[in-house]
mmCIF file of C-alpha atoms and ligand atoms in Angstrom:
data_model
loop_
_atom_site.group_PDB
_atom_site.id
_atom_site.type_symbol
_atom_site.label_atom_id
_atom_site.label_comp_id
_atom_site.label_asym_id
_atom_site.label_seq_id
_atom_site.Cartn_x
_atom_site.Cartn_y
_atom_site.Cartn_z
ATOM 1 C CA UNK A 1 190.580 -9.937 22.236
ATOM 2 C CA UNK A 2 191.058 -8.772 25.816
ATOM 3 C CA UNK A 3 194.668 -9.581 26.696
ATOM 4 C CA UNK A 4 196.286 -9.853 30.095
ATOM 5 C CA UNK A 5 200.047 -9.794 30.563
ATOM 6 C CA UNK A 6 201.572 -10.591 33.950
ATOM 7 C CA UNK A 7 204.174 -7.835 34.220
ATOM 8 C CA UNK A 8 205.311 -8.769 37.699
ATOM 9 C CA UNK A 9 204.546 -12.055 39.438
ATOM 10 C CA UNK A 10 206.538 -11.528 42.649
ATOM 11 C CA UNK A 11 205.768 -10.434 46.194
ATOM 12 C CA UNK A 12 207.485 -8.102 48.691
ATOM 13 C CA UNK A 13 210.909 -9.860 48.880
ATOM 14 C CA UNK A 14 213.145 -8.774 45.970
ATOM 15 C CA UNK A 15 213.461 -11.573 43.435
ATOM 16 C CA UNK A 16 215.542 -11.117 40.264
ATOM 17 C CA UNK A 17 213.244 -13.592 38.480
ATOM 18 C CA UNK A 18 209.975 -11.921 39.455
ATOM 19 C CA UNK A 19 209.205 -8.203 39.578
ATOM 20 C CA UNK A 20 206.658 -6.797 42.015
ATOM 21 C CA UNK A 21 202.901 -7.207 41.494
ATOM 22 C CA UNK A 22 201.594 -5.612 38.283
ATOM 23 C CA UNK A 23 199.288 -6.807 35.492
ATOM 24 C CA UNK A 24 198.536 -5.153 32.157
ATOM 25 C CA UNK A 25 195.064 -5.694 30.665
ATOM 26 C CA UNK A 26 194.543 -4.455 27.092
ATOM 27 C CA UNK A 27 191.976 -4.407 24.339
ATOM 28 C CA UNK A 28 193.625 -3.076 21.198
ATOM 29 C CA UNK A 29 195.154 0.279 22.104
ATOM 30 C CA UNK A 30 193.209 0.630 25.376
ATOM 31 C CA UNK A 31 195.329 -0.306 28.393
ATOM 32 C CA UNK A 32 194.681 -0.814 32.083
ATOM 33 C CA UNK A 33 197.530 -1.323 34.541
ATOM 34 C CA UNK A 34 196.640 -3.101 37.771
ATOM 35 C CA UNK A 35 199.121 -2.171 40.516
ATOM 36 C CA UNK A 36 202.590 -0.698 40.257
ATOM 37 C CA UNK A 37 205.003 -3.065 41.973
ATOM 38 C CA UNK A 38 208.772 -2.811 41.872
ATOM 39 C CA UNK A 39 210.130 -2.727 38.316
ATOM 40 C CA UNK A 40 206.801 -1.980 36.630
ATOM 41 C CA UNK A 41 208.271 0.730 34.360
ATOM 42 C CA UNK A 42 210.803 -1.591 32.744
ATOM 43 C CA UNK A 43 208.153 -4.301 32.460
ATOM 44 C CA UNK A 44 205.759 -1.933 30.671
ATOM 45 C CA UNK A 45 208.526 -1.110 28.192
ATOM 46 C CA UNK A 46 209.152 -4.819 27.655
ATOM 47 C CA UNK A 47 205.425 -5.253 27.023
ATOM 48 C CA UNK A 48 205.628 -2.557 24.325
ATOM 49 C CA UNK A 49 204.490 0.548 26.210
ATOM 50 C CA UNK A 50 207.037 3.363 26.257
ATOM 51 C CA UNK A 51 206.840 5.874 29.106
ATOM 52 C CA UNK A 52 204.957 8.467 27.016
ATOM 53 C CA UNK A 53 202.114 5.947 26.657
ATOM 54 C CA UNK A 54 202.002 4.547 30.184
ATOM 55 C CA UNK A 55 198.336 3.939 30.957
ATOM 56 C CA UNK A 56 195.903 4.590 33.793
ATOM 57 C CA UNK A 57 196.598 2.679 36.995
ATOM 58 C CA UNK A 58 194.113 0.689 39.060
ATOM 59 C CA UNK A 59 195.365 0.152 42.607
ATOM 60 C CA UNK A 60 194.040 -2.937 44.409
ATOM 61 C CA UNK A 61 195.271 -1.793 47.842
ATOM 62 C CA UNK A 62 198.028 0.292 49.333
ATOM 63 C CA UNK A 63 200.463 -2.373 50.532
ATOM 64 C CA UNK A 64 203.855 -1.136 49.397
ATOM 65 C CA UNK A 65 204.581 -4.117 47.128
ATOM 66 C CA UNK A 66 201.619 -2.970 44.961
ATOM 67 C CA UNK A 67 202.382 0.758 44.886
ATOM 68 C CA UNK A 68 206.134 1.181 45.355
ATOM 69 C CA UNK A 69 206.731 2.313 41.751
ATOM 70 C CA UNK A 70 203.710 4.615 41.382
ATOM 71 C CA UNK A 71 206.071 7.561 41.784
ATOM 72 C CA UNK A 72 208.266 6.184 39.002
ATOM 73 C CA UNK A 73 205.259 6.081 36.672
ATOM 74 C CA UNK A 74 204.086 9.600 37.578
ATOM 75 C CA UNK A 75 207.460 11.282 37.217
ATOM 76 C CA UNK A 76 208.913 9.358 34.269
ATOM 77 C CA UNK A 77 205.975 9.749 31.880
ATOM 78 C CA UNK A 78 206.072 13.461 32.713
ATOM 79 C CA UNK A 79 209.857 13.720 32.231
ATOM 80 C CA UNK A 80 209.572 12.320 28.703
ATOM 81 C CA UNK A 81 206.892 14.879 27.774
ATOM 82 C CA UNK A 82 203.461 13.526 28.654
ATOM 83 C CA UNK A 83 201.309 16.329 30.095
ATOM 84 C CA UNK A 84 197.952 14.522 30.128
ATOM 85 C CA UNK A 85 196.956 13.709 33.717
ATOM 86 C CA UNK A 86 197.747 10.178 34.895
ATOM 87 C CA UNK A 87 194.526 8.546 36.037
ATOM 88 C CA UNK A 88 194.835 6.577 39.257
ATOM 89 C CA UNK A 89 191.844 4.598 40.500
ATOM 90 C CA UNK A 90 192.035 3.061 43.965
ATOM 91 C CA UNK A 91 190.462 2.488 47.351
ATOM 92 C CA UNK A 92 189.589 5.173 49.900
ATOM 93 C CA UNK A 93 192.852 6.770 50.943
ATOM 94 C CA UNK A 94 194.328 6.834 47.425
ATOM 95 C CA UNK A 95 193.999 10.635 47.142
ATOM 96 C CA UNK A 96 195.930 11.158 50.352
ATOM 97 C CA UNK A 97 198.653 8.685 49.347
ATOM 98 C CA UNK A 98 199.037 10.370 45.937
ATOM 99 C CA UNK A 99 199.214 13.834 47.524
ATOM 100 C CA UNK A 100 202.046 12.607 49.741
ATOM 101 C CA UNK A 101 203.782 11.048 46.771
ATOM 102 C CA UNK A 102 203.583 14.319 44.797
ATOM 103 C CA UNK A 103 204.869 16.095 47.865
ATOM 104 C CA UNK A 104 207.870 13.745 47.957
ATOM 105 C CA UNK A 105 208.477 14.352 44.235
ATOM 106 C CA UNK A 106 208.005 18.147 44.501
ATOM 107 C CA UNK A 107 211.707 18.962 44.819
ATOM 108 C CA UNK A 108 212.584 16.884 41.750
ATOM 109 C CA UNK A 109 209.709 18.383 39.752
ATOM 110 C CA UNK A 110 210.832 21.927 40.560
ATOM 111 C CA UNK A 111 214.523 21.413 39.726
ATOM 112 C CA UNK A 112 213.550 19.817 36.412
ATOM 113 C CA UNK A 113 211.066 22.572 35.580
ATOM 114 C CA UNK A 114 213.742 25.183 36.336
ATOM 115 C CA UNK A 115 215.429 24.462 33.001
ATOM 116 C CA UNK A 116 212.330 23.603 30.993
ATOM 117 C CA UNK A 117 210.315 26.201 29.088
ATOM 118 C CA UNK A 118 206.984 26.933 30.771
ATOM 119 C CA UNK A 119 206.318 23.335 31.617
ATOM 120 C CA UNK A 120 203.358 22.585 33.900
ATOM 121 C CA UNK A 121 204.031 20.124 36.732
ATOM 122 C CA UNK A 122 202.739 16.544 36.370
ATOM 123 C CA UNK A 123 199.056 16.114 36.994
ATOM 124 C CA UNK A 124 197.377 13.097 38.546
ATOM 125 C CA UNK A 125 193.641 12.522 38.476
ATOM 126 C CA UNK A 126 192.592 10.306 41.378
ATOM 127 C CA UNK A 127 189.244 8.546 41.658
ATOM 128 C CA UNK A 128 188.476 6.679 44.862
ATOM 129 C CA UNK A 129 186.394 3.608 44.088
ATOM 130 C CA UNK A 130 183.694 1.489 45.617
ATOM 131 C CA UNK A 131 182.431 -1.942 44.662
ATOM 132 C CA UNK A 132 180.659 -2.104 41.310
ATOM 133 C CA UNK A 133 181.205 -0.870 37.785
ATOM 134 C CA UNK A 134 183.751 1.937 37.880
ATOM 135 C CA UNK A 135 184.100 2.964 34.235
ATOM 136 C CA UNK A 136 184.053 1.932 30.582
ATOM 137 C CA UNK A 137 186.792 2.701 28.099
ATOM 138 C CA UNK A 138 187.578 1.451 24.613
ATOM 139 C CA UNK A 139 184.903 -1.246 24.767
ATOM 140 C CA UNK A 140 186.023 -2.568 28.172
ATOM 141 C CA UNK A 141 183.838 -2.408 31.267
ATOM 142 C CA UNK A 142 185.913 -2.254 34.435
ATOM 143 C CA UNK A 143 184.420 -3.223 37.781
ATOM 144 C CA UNK A 144 185.884 -3.393 41.258
ATOM 145 C CA UNK A 145 184.898 -5.926 43.902
ATOM 146 C CA UNK A 146 185.824 -6.308 47.559
ATOM 147 C CA UNK A 147 188.268 -9.012 48.608
ATOM 148 C CA UNK A 148 189.412 -10.185 52.039
ATOM 149 C CA UNK A 149 192.821 -8.883 53.010
ATOM 150 C CA UNK A 150 192.092 -7.680 56.558
ATOM 151 C CA UNK A 151 193.443 -5.646 58.244
ATOM 152 C CA UNK A 152 193.782 -3.928 54.846
ATOM 153 C CA UNK A 153 190.280 -2.564 54.231
ATOM 154 C CA UNK A 154 189.012 -1.924 51.698
ATOM 155 C CA UNK A 155 191.032 -4.102 49.321
ATOM 156 C CA UNK A 156 189.782 -4.710 45.786
ATOM 157 C CA UNK A 157 190.017 -7.102 42.884
ATOM 158 C CA UNK A 158 189.158 -5.996 39.335
ATOM 159 C CA UNK A 159 186.906 -7.506 36.691
ATOM 160 C CA UNK A 160 187.402 -6.628 33.012
ATOM 161 C CA UNK A 161 184.825 -7.422 30.360
ATOM 162 C CA UNK A 162 185.496 -6.584 26.734
ATOM 163 C CA UNK A 163 186.099 -7.993 23.289
ATOM 164 C CA UNK A 164 184.156 -11.138 24.202
ATOM 165 C CA UNK A 165 186.427 -12.071 27.097
ATOM 166 C CA UNK A 166 186.303 -11.637 30.880
ATOM 167 C CA UNK A 167 189.453 -11.392 32.974
ATOM 168 C CA UNK A 168 189.649 -11.088 36.757
ATOM 169 C CA UNK A 169 192.632 -9.881 38.794
ATOM 170 C CA UNK A 170 192.353 -10.858 42.461
ATOM 171 C CA UNK A 171 194.647 -8.392 44.166
ATOM 172 C CA UNK A 172 195.711 -9.753 47.569
ATOM 173 C CA UNK A 173 193.137 -11.872 49.348
ATOM 174 C CA UNK A 174 192.461 -14.970 51.336
ATOM 175 C CA UNK A 175 189.952 -17.272 49.580
ATOM 176 C CA UNK A 176 186.988 -14.944 49.103
ATOM 177 C CA UNK A 177 183.373 -15.874 48.380
ATOM 178 C CA UNK A 178 182.794 -12.430 46.898
ATOM 179 C CA UNK A 179 185.709 -12.958 44.497
ATOM 180 C CA UNK A 180 184.255 -16.329 43.479
ATOM 181 C CA UNK A 181 180.937 -14.633 42.663
ATOM 182 C CA UNK A 182 182.616 -11.900 40.623
ATOM 183 C CA UNK A 183 184.793 -14.447 38.825
ATOM 184 C CA UNK A 184 181.926 -16.697 37.840
ATOM 185 C CA UNK A 185 182.798 -18.334 34.479
ATOM 186 C CA UNK A 186 185.624 -15.838 33.941
ATOM 187 C CA UNK A 187 187.783 -16.736 30.941
ATOM 188 C CA UNK A 188 190.880 -16.146 33.026
ATOM 189 C CA UNK A 189 191.199 -15.788 36.787
ATOM 190 C CA UNK A 190 194.527 -14.235 37.746
ATOM 191 C CA UNK A 191 194.849 -15.033 41.430
ATOM 192 C CA UNK A 192 197.449 -14.448 44.092
ATOM 193 C CA UNK A 193 199.193 -17.319 45.861
ATOM 194 C CA UNK A 194 201.541 -15.932 48.475
ATOM 195 C CA UNK A 195 202.979 -19.090 49.996
ATOM 196 C CA UNK A 196 203.788 -18.072 53.537
ATOM 197 C CA UNK A 197 205.446 -21.394 54.375
ATOM 198 C CA UNK A 198 208.307 -20.036 52.222
ATOM 199 C CA UNK A 199 208.713 -16.813 54.199
ATOM 200 C CA UNK A 200 211.925 -15.797 55.946
ATOM 201 C CA UNK A 201 212.188 -14.918 59.625
ATOM 202 C CA UNK A 202 214.592 -12.719 61.544
ATOM 203 C CA UNK A 203 214.594 -11.733 65.197
ATOM 204 C CA UNK A 204 212.977 -8.313 65.410
ATOM 205 C CA UNK A 205 210.663 -8.898 62.416
ATOM 206 C CA UNK A 206 207.642 -8.447 64.660
ATOM 207 C CA UNK A 207 206.784 -12.095 65.287
ATOM 208 C CA UNK A 208 208.456 -14.091 68.065
ATOM 209 C CA UNK A 209 208.521 -17.307 66.014
ATOM 210 C CA UNK A 210 208.396 -18.221 62.330
ATOM 211 C CA UNK A 211 205.333 -20.387 62.994
ATOM 212 C CA UNK A 212 203.409 -17.377 64.281
ATOM 213 C CA UNK A 213 204.485 -15.245 61.325
ATOM 214 C CA UNK A 214 203.376 -17.926 58.858
ATOM 215 C CA UNK A 215 200.020 -18.359 60.584
ATOM 216 C CA UNK A 216 199.322 -14.617 60.715
ATOM 217 C CA UNK A 217 200.288 -13.810 57.140
ATOM 218 C CA UNK A 218 198.757 -16.961 55.651
ATOM 219 C CA UNK A 219 195.435 -15.819 57.112
ATOM 220 C CA UNK A 220 195.235 -12.892 54.677
ATOM 221 C CA UNK A 221 196.688 -14.531 51.579
ATOM 222 C CA UNK A 222 195.749 -17.621 49.556
ATOM 223 C CA UNK A 223 197.898 -20.720 50.014
ATOM 224 C CA UNK A 224 198.719 -23.353 47.346
ATOM 225 C CA UNK A 225 196.338 -25.899 48.874
ATOM 226 C CA UNK A 226 193.471 -23.345 48.802
ATOM 227 C CA UNK A 227 193.754 -21.794 45.357
ATOM 228 C CA UNK A 228 192.299 -24.732 43.404
ATOM 229 C CA UNK A 229 189.043 -24.545 45.346
ATOM 230 C CA UNK A 230 188.744 -20.840 44.569
ATOM 231 C CA UNK A 231 189.056 -21.444 40.810
ATOM 232 C CA UNK A 232 186.735 -24.456 40.970
ATOM 233 C CA UNK A 233 183.976 -22.667 42.901
ATOM 234 C CA UNK A 234 184.306 -19.650 40.617
ATOM 235 C CA UNK A 235 183.996 -22.047 37.647
ATOM 236 C CA UNK A 236 186.810 -20.081 36.057
ATOM 237 C CA UNK A 237 187.839 -21.363 32.629
ATOM 238 C CA UNK A 238 191.546 -20.859 33.368
ATOM 239 C CA UNK A 239 193.638 -20.094 36.445
ATOM 240 C CA UNK A 240 196.804 -18.013 36.274
ATOM 241 C CA UNK A 241 198.732 -17.879 39.542
ATOM 242 C CA UNK A 242 200.717 -14.818 40.575
ATOM 243 C CA UNK A 243 202.238 -13.092 43.663
ATOM 244 C CA UNK A 244 204.735 -15.893 44.253
ATOM 245 C CA UNK A 245 207.337 -16.012 46.997
ATOM 246 C CA UNK A 246 210.999 -16.392 45.978
ATOM 247 C CA UNK A 247 211.087 -19.831 47.611
ATOM 248 C CA UNK A 248 207.933 -21.124 45.908
ATOM 249 C CA UNK A 249 208.456 -24.021 43.514
ATOM 250 C CA UNK A 250 206.215 -23.498 40.437
ATOM 251 C CA UNK A 251 205.787 -27.264 39.902
ATOM 252 C CA UNK A 252 204.695 -27.753 43.521
ATOM 253 C CA UNK A 253 202.294 -24.794 43.370
ATOM 254 C CA UNK A 254 200.795 -26.113 40.118
ATOM 255 C CA UNK A 255 200.371 -29.631 41.533
ATOM 256 C CA UNK A 256 198.696 -28.251 44.668
ATOM 257 C CA UNK A 257 196.311 -26.092 42.596
ATOM 258 C CA UNK A 258 195.419 -29.003 40.304
ATOM 259 C CA UNK A 259 194.282 -31.067 43.297
ATOM 260 C CA UNK A 260 191.348 -28.694 43.710
ATOM 261 C CA UNK A 261 190.713 -27.548 40.135
ATOM 262 C CA UNK A 262 190.345 -29.514 36.911
ATOM 263 C CA UNK A 263 190.838 -26.629 34.458
ATOM 264 C CA UNK A 264 194.096 -25.338 32.990
ATOM 265 C CA UNK A 265 196.550 -23.937 35.531
ATOM 266 C CA UNK A 266 199.335 -21.532 34.599
ATOM 267 C CA UNK A 267 201.931 -20.644 37.193
ATOM 268 C CA UNK A 268 202.737 -17.107 36.173
ATOM 269 C CA UNK A 269 206.076 -15.849 34.964
ATOM 270 C CA UNK A 270 206.909 -12.244 34.259
ATOM 271 C CA UNK A 271 205.658 -11.076 30.856
ATOM 272 C CA UNK A 272 203.495 -14.187 30.401
ATOM 273 C CA UNK A 273 200.437 -13.517 28.255
ATOM 274 C CA UNK A 274 197.515 -15.229 29.971
HETATM 275 ZN ZN1 LIG B 301 198.717 -6.977 50.328
HETATM 276 ZN ZN1 LIG B 302 201.000 -8.113 47.919
#
């Protein structure tokens, strides 16, 4: 059966209880990692994947909370001995971001190679994606669909279909009609809920008041009182909520989601199998 494990259910602020955004989707030995938030390497190990076996990465968008540990994945699987290219699939701009990342890692790669025996540098194979089916592997069809996270454009969610089960990962988005279409009757909808009412505010953060910051950022994420409608209109069979703020109360988020959706609601925790 197609499995999905929430590796990291947090958001940009560091939270010892929740690592950064990352989800592992697997069918047997075929693995797909969606996003590479802070701590993803340790979470993959906890999910049973040692660095040598770290899988292809699907990037929803290039906000730092979703990509901050991409470099860790690239360099560490290479350090332990994996020479096969790491596949990275992501929106337009991914190639440029990966080139810059390899540039940043170049010094480390060269000093390590200096005492290895004829070791090639790490290789990354980037594919920039558009909406639609992107590939099939190990009996799983992977599709990307556009979500609404403006001004981040394009931003994608991913749809996995294999082993008789369909799983959708939203990426970051406000409630999106396109996501609802792509999630129609999904067995599990893994959806973000970045509760901006729980954000912090400091002078100099770029917004003159906390109210303005909340309004601006809430407009490109999904709030607890909106997420139930998304799952209901998608007719998803199960909702798993992720991308939580440190101040979010799981019981409150669950109660808010259940007001709009009659199906089972899981408020994600790291390493939860959904
Ligand atoms: Zn984002
Ligand atoms: Zn995010």
